[in-house]
Amino acid sequence: MAEAVQPAAPAPQPAPQAPQAARARAKRMMPKKRVELLGGGISGACAGLATLLVVTLIFMVAQHGLATFTTDGISLASFFGGTTWNPHSTDDAGAPLVGALPMIIGSFGVTIMSTLFVFPFAIGAAIFVVEIQPTFGRKVLQPVIELLVGIPSVVFGLLGLSIIVPFIRGIAGGTGYGLLAGSIVLAVMVLPTVTSLSIDAIAAVPKSYREGSLGLGCSRWQTIWKVVLRSALPGIMTALILGMTRAFGEALAVQMVIGNAAVIPTSLVTPAATLTSVLTMGMGNEAMGTMYNDVLWSLALVLLAMSLAFILIVHLIGRKGAKING
Amino acid sequence: MQQQSTEANKPTTAPGAAATPAATRPNDVSLIDRASVLEEADAISHYAAPVPSNAPAKMRTRNVNLYYGEFHALKHVNLNIPEHEVTALIGPSGCGKSTFLRCLNRMNDLIEGCRVEGEVTLDGIDVYRDLDPALLRCRVGMVFQHPNPFPMSVYDNVAYGPRAHGITKRADLDDIVEQSLRDAAVWDELKDRLDANGLGLSGGQAQRLCIARALAIAPDVLLMDEATSALDPISTNKVEELVGALKDRYTIVLVTHNMLQATRVAQKTAFFLMGEMVEAGPTMQIFEDPQDTRTKDYVSGRFG
C-alpha cells in the first residue's frame, strides 16, 4: 500500500502550478488514503479483539481462581500442599479439604511420562523421513502423520479404554486405570504433533552442514548424530514442549483412562487424577460463586499459568536457537 | 568473470563468429576491462612457480563418464593429478569442473540419479570399487564454495573430524587444533576466540576455519571448490598464499572461475568445456601457448 501511494505523492516537481491543481491532485489521492485507513482500521481491530480476549480470559480465570484465597480464606499452603481433595467435607479444624497436590502430581506425571515415551519415537520417525528415506517419507509417512493430528481426542480415549486399559490390567493386575494408561494415550495423541514439528526442525538444517561432515569422512550416522541433530536441537525442544503443552491441557482422553481418584498415586497402575480431569468432572456440579466452584477455578488458574510457562520456554528456546544458528 | 561465464552458453565455438557480434555489442566495455586486466597481470610476472614436470600422479582418472539421470555431464575425462602440486580446473559455468572435482571424493554419491563410469584412482586404488567413501574422504578432504562452519565453537569445528575418527584425548586434540589453525593461517586471529561460535566469524576467517577443519584429519589431497568466490579480495589473497604454502605437504585440486587465480597458484591447469576436458598441461603453457583453439579462445577472453 505504502508503495502504491508513493508515486502519486507530489514529488520534487518545481511548483509553479496553481493551488487548484494541487488540491485536485490531493483529491485524487483521497480514495487510496481511505482504503489505507480502512485496511489499517480493520486489521487493527482484529488484533485488538484477539488481545482483548486473551486479557479478559486471564483476568476472569485469575479473579475466580484467586477468590479461593482472598474471599474463601483458604491458605496457599493447604491448597498446594494438601493431599486430600474433598471440597465438601472439612478436616478436624473445620477447614475444607481442598489439597490440590494429587492432581498437580497427576498432571505433571502424565505429561512428563508421555513426553519420555514420545521423544524416541518422534525423533526416530523424523530422522527416517528427512535423512533415510526422503521420497517415501515425504510422500507417504509425513501426510499420514499429519492426518493423525486431526483425530479428535475422544477417539484416542476410546482406544485407550478398550485396548490399553485391559492390556495393563492383564499385565499388572488391578483395574488398569492410572498414570501409565493416561501417559500412553497422551503419548499416542501428541506423537503426530511432535513428529511433524521435529521433521520441520531437522529438514531446516542447512545441506552444507551435512556436506561438510560427510566431506570429513564421517558416516551418515555420525553426521546425523553430531551435526544434524545438534543444530536441530532448539527446534526439536520446541516440538517437545509444544507436545507437553498439549498433553498437559488434554482433558477428555486422560479422564477416560486415568481412573479419576484424587489421591496421590502410589504406583503407575493405580487410579489417579489430573487437574483437567477433576475440572471437567466437577465444573458442572457446583454453583457459581461458591467456595467449591472457586477452588475449581484455582485449578484452572494453575493450568493456565503452566501453559503460559511452557509457551514462554518455547520462545526462550527459539531466541537462543536463532542465536546459535546465526 | 561471472558475467563472462554466463555468456559461455551461447554457441560461439568458432572464433571468427564470436568476434563479429562482440564488436557490435554495446557492452564490450567488459572485454576492454578484461584485456587491460590481463595485460596488467602479464606485466607483473604472476605465474606460479614452474613445474617439476615429472611429478608422480597422486590421483588419476581414466575415461570417466558421469550422468545426472539422462544428462551426460562428464565425457571421457582423463586427467592426472600430480603429487604436491596445485592443479586448477577452469572453464565456463556448467562445464563440469565442479562435478569432476566432486567425483574425486565421491561427493556425487549423495546426489540422486547420479551415475559414474570409468576409473578414478588414488595411489593406484580404484576409489569407486575398492575404497569405502568415508575412508576415501578421510584421505581426500574438501573445502566448499561457501564457508560452512558447523554451529559450534571454533575449537569443536576443527576437532570435529579427529573426534569422529576416534581421537578423544584432550591434549592430542589441542595439538591438532592448534596445528591445523596454524596451517590454515588463522591461528593468530582465532587463538583467543576458540570458544566463539564458528558462525560468528567473517567470511574469510570462516573459510580458513573450514580449511583448518579439513586439514585436521590429515588428508593427502585437498579439493577446493571455488573456495574464494565468496570472499573479499584480501581474504582471497590470504587463501591463495595459503594454497601455495600447503602444496608442499598436500596435493591440491582447485576449481576456479578466476583465471588469474589459476595462473597465480596452479602448476597444472585443466580446461573444461561442456563436460569435456579439452586440454590439460602446465599452467604457463595453457595460458601462453594453448594447443586447442577452444582453450585459446577461452583464456584470451573471446568467450566465457
PDB file of C-alpha atoms in Angstrom, chain A residues 217-315:
ATOM      1  CA  GLY A 217      34.955 -38.747   6.160  1.00  0.00           C
ATOM      2  CA  CYS A 218      32.133 -39.131   8.665  1.00  0.00           C
ATOM      3  CA  SER A 219      29.485 -41.773   8.179  1.00  0.00           C
ATOM      4  CA  ARG A 220      25.838 -40.897   7.738  1.00  0.00           C
ATOM      5  CA  TRP A 221      25.024 -41.739  11.367  1.00  0.00           C
ATOM      6  CA  GLN A 222      27.914 -39.701  12.691  1.00  0.00           C
ATOM      7  CA  THR A 223      26.680 -36.815  10.576  1.00  0.00           C
ATOM      8  CA  ILE A 224      23.097 -37.145  11.770  1.00  0.00           C
ATOM      9  CA  TRP A 225      24.092 -37.542  15.384  1.00  0.00           C
ATOM     10  CA  LYS A 226      26.797 -34.911  15.697  1.00  0.00           C
ATOM     11  CA  VAL A 227      25.754 -32.214  13.281  1.00  0.00           C
ATOM     12  CA  VAL A 228      22.155 -32.562  12.142  1.00  0.00           C
ATOM     13  CA  LEU A 229      20.511 -33.344  15.485  1.00  0.00           C
ATOM     14  CA  ARG A 230      22.775 -30.924  17.259  1.00  0.00           C
ATOM     15  CA  SER A 231      21.816 -27.967  15.153  1.00  0.00           C
ATOM     16  CA  ALA A 232      18.170 -29.050  15.024  1.00  0.00           C
ATOM     17  CA  LEU A 233      18.069 -29.304  18.824  1.00  0.00           C
ATOM     18  CA  PRO A 234      16.299 -25.995  19.549  1.00  0.00           C
ATOM     19  CA  GLY A 235      13.599 -26.887  17.035  1.00  0.00           C
ATOM     20  CA  ILE A 236      13.226 -30.377  18.483  1.00  0.00           C
ATOM     21  CA  MET A 237      12.974 -28.979  22.012  1.00  0.00           C
ATOM     22  CA  THR A 238      10.275 -26.605  20.826  1.00  0.00           C
ATOM     23  CA  ALA A 239       8.393 -29.531  19.304  1.00  0.00           C
ATOM     24  CA  LEU A 240       8.627 -31.471  22.569  1.00  0.00           C
ATOM     25  CA  ILE A 241       7.441 -28.592  24.703  1.00  0.00           C
ATOM     26  CA  LEU A 242       4.518 -27.864  22.402  1.00  0.00           C
ATOM     27  CA  GLY A 243       3.667 -31.555  22.754  1.00  0.00           C
ATOM     28  CA  MET A 244       3.920 -31.223  26.533  1.00  0.00           C
ATOM     29  CA  THR A 245       1.600 -28.234  26.451  1.00  0.00           C
ATOM     30  CA  ARG A 246      -0.965 -30.255  24.587  1.00  0.00           C
ATOM     31  CA  ALA A 247      -0.567 -33.220  26.932  1.00  0.00           C
ATOM     32  CA  PHE A 248      -0.805 -31.018  29.997  1.00  0.00           C
ATOM     33  CA  GLY A 249      -4.026 -29.400  28.846  1.00  0.00           C
ATOM     34  CA  GLU A 250      -5.723 -32.515  27.471  1.00  0.00           C
ATOM     35  CA  ALA A 251      -8.820 -33.420  29.477  1.00  0.00           C
ATOM     36  CA  LEU A 252     -11.119 -35.866  27.800  1.00  0.00           C
ATOM     37  CA  ALA A 253      -8.819 -38.695  26.720  1.00  0.00           C
ATOM     38  CA  VAL A 254      -6.993 -38.667  30.032  1.00  0.00           C
ATOM     39  CA  GLN A 255     -10.159 -38.585  32.061  1.00  0.00           C
ATOM     40  CA  MET A 256     -11.369 -41.715  30.287  1.00  0.00           C
ATOM     41  CA  VAL A 257      -8.379 -43.852  31.279  1.00  0.00           C
ATOM     42  CA  ILE A 258      -6.826 -42.411  34.435  1.00  0.00           C
ATOM     43  CA  GLY A 259      -9.368 -43.704  36.937  1.00  0.00           C
ATOM     44  CA  ASN A 260     -10.252 -40.346  38.476  1.00  0.00           C
ATOM     45  CA  ALA A 261      -9.279 -40.913  42.085  1.00  0.00           C
ATOM     46  CA  ALA A 262      -7.964 -37.684  43.572  1.00  0.00           C
ATOM     47  CA  VAL A 263      -5.313 -39.301  45.705  1.00  0.00           C
ATOM     48  CA  ILE A 264      -1.560 -39.189  45.498  1.00  0.00           C
ATOM     49  CA  PRO A 265      -0.759 -42.116  43.223  1.00  0.00           C
ATOM     50  CA  THR A 266       1.166 -44.905  44.896  1.00  0.00           C
ATOM     51  CA  SER A 267       2.065 -46.642  41.648  1.00  0.00           C
ATOM     52  CA  LEU A 268       1.728 -46.135  37.921  1.00  0.00           C
ATOM     53  CA  VAL A 269      -1.204 -48.525  37.667  1.00  0.00           C
ATOM     54  CA  THR A 270      -3.445 -47.285  40.463  1.00  0.00           C
ATOM     55  CA  PRO A 271      -6.204 -44.757  39.674  1.00  0.00           C
ATOM     56  CA  ALA A 272      -5.173 -41.118  39.827  1.00  0.00           C
ATOM     57  CA  ALA A 273      -6.459 -37.762  38.646  1.00  0.00           C
ATOM     58  CA  THR A 274      -5.194 -34.719  36.798  1.00  0.00           C
ATOM     59  CA  LEU A 275      -6.106 -31.055  37.079  1.00  0.00           C
ATOM     60  CA  THR A 276      -8.073 -31.293  33.864  1.00  0.00           C
ATOM     61  CA  SER A 277      -9.967 -34.461  34.729  1.00  0.00           C
ATOM     62  CA  VAL A 278     -11.120 -33.067  38.102  1.00  0.00           C
ATOM     63  CA  LEU A 279     -12.128 -29.833  36.381  1.00  0.00           C
ATOM     64  CA  THR A 280     -14.246 -31.480  33.697  1.00  0.00           C
ATOM     65  CA  MET A 281     -15.915 -33.777  36.178  1.00  0.00           C
ATOM     66  CA  GLY A 282     -16.603 -31.135  38.832  1.00  0.00           C
ATOM     67  CA  MET A 283     -17.367 -27.928  36.962  1.00  0.00           C
ATOM     68  CA  GLY A 284     -20.958 -28.734  36.020  1.00  0.00           C
ATOM     69  CA  ASN A 285     -21.958 -29.697  39.529  1.00  0.00           C
ATOM     70  CA  GLU A 286     -21.034 -26.625  41.520  1.00  0.00           C
ATOM     71  CA  ALA A 287     -22.927 -23.350  41.774  1.00  0.00           C
ATOM     72  CA  MET A 288     -21.087 -20.246  40.576  1.00  0.00           C
ATOM     73  CA  GLY A 289     -19.622 -18.135  43.366  1.00  0.00           C
ATOM     74  CA  THR A 290     -19.451 -20.864  45.996  1.00  0.00           C
ATOM     75  CA  MET A 291     -16.208 -21.973  47.528  1.00  0.00           C
ATOM     76  CA  TYR A 292     -16.463 -25.347  45.740  1.00  0.00           C
ATOM     77  CA  ASN A 293     -16.674 -23.520  42.459  1.00  0.00           C
ATOM     78  CA  ASP A 294     -13.819 -21.174  43.317  1.00  0.00           C
ATOM     79  CA  VAL A 295     -11.321 -23.951  44.051  1.00  0.00           C
ATOM     80  CA  LEU A 296     -12.050 -25.419  40.625  1.00  0.00           C
ATOM     81  CA  TRP A 297     -11.196 -22.011  39.157  1.00  0.00           C
ATOM     82  CA  SER A 298      -7.979 -22.139  41.154  1.00  0.00           C
ATOM     83  CA  LEU A 299      -7.134 -25.443  39.443  1.00  0.00           C
ATOM     84  CA  ALA A 300      -7.838 -23.754  36.105  1.00  0.00           C
ATOM     85  CA  LEU A 301      -5.521 -20.910  37.089  1.00  0.00           C
ATOM     86  CA  VAL A 302      -2.730 -23.389  37.791  1.00  0.00           C
ATOM     87  CA  LEU A 303      -3.307 -24.954  34.358  1.00  0.00           C
ATOM     88  CA  LEU A 304      -3.268 -21.581  32.662  1.00  0.00           C
ATOM     89  CA  ALA A 305      -0.096 -20.493  34.446  1.00  0.00           C
ATOM     90  CA  MET A 306       1.652 -23.716  33.440  1.00  0.00           C
ATOM     91  CA  SER A 307       0.610 -23.350  29.805  1.00  0.00           C
ATOM     92  CA  LEU A 308       1.900 -19.783  29.762  1.00  0.00           C
ATOM     93  CA  ALA A 309       5.160 -21.007  31.293  1.00  0.00           C
ATOM     94  CA  PHE A 310       5.508 -23.669  28.578  1.00  0.00           C
ATOM     95  CA  ILE A 311       4.927 -21.116  25.838  1.00  0.00           C
ATOM     96  CA  LEU A 312       7.435 -18.781  27.442  1.00  0.00           C
ATOM     97  CA  ILE A 313      10.041 -21.555  27.423  1.00  0.00           C
ATOM     98  CA  VAL A 314       9.349 -22.174  23.732  1.00  0.00           C
ATOM     99  CA  HIS A 315      10.008 -18.514  22.995  1.00  0.00           C
TER     100      HIS A 315
END
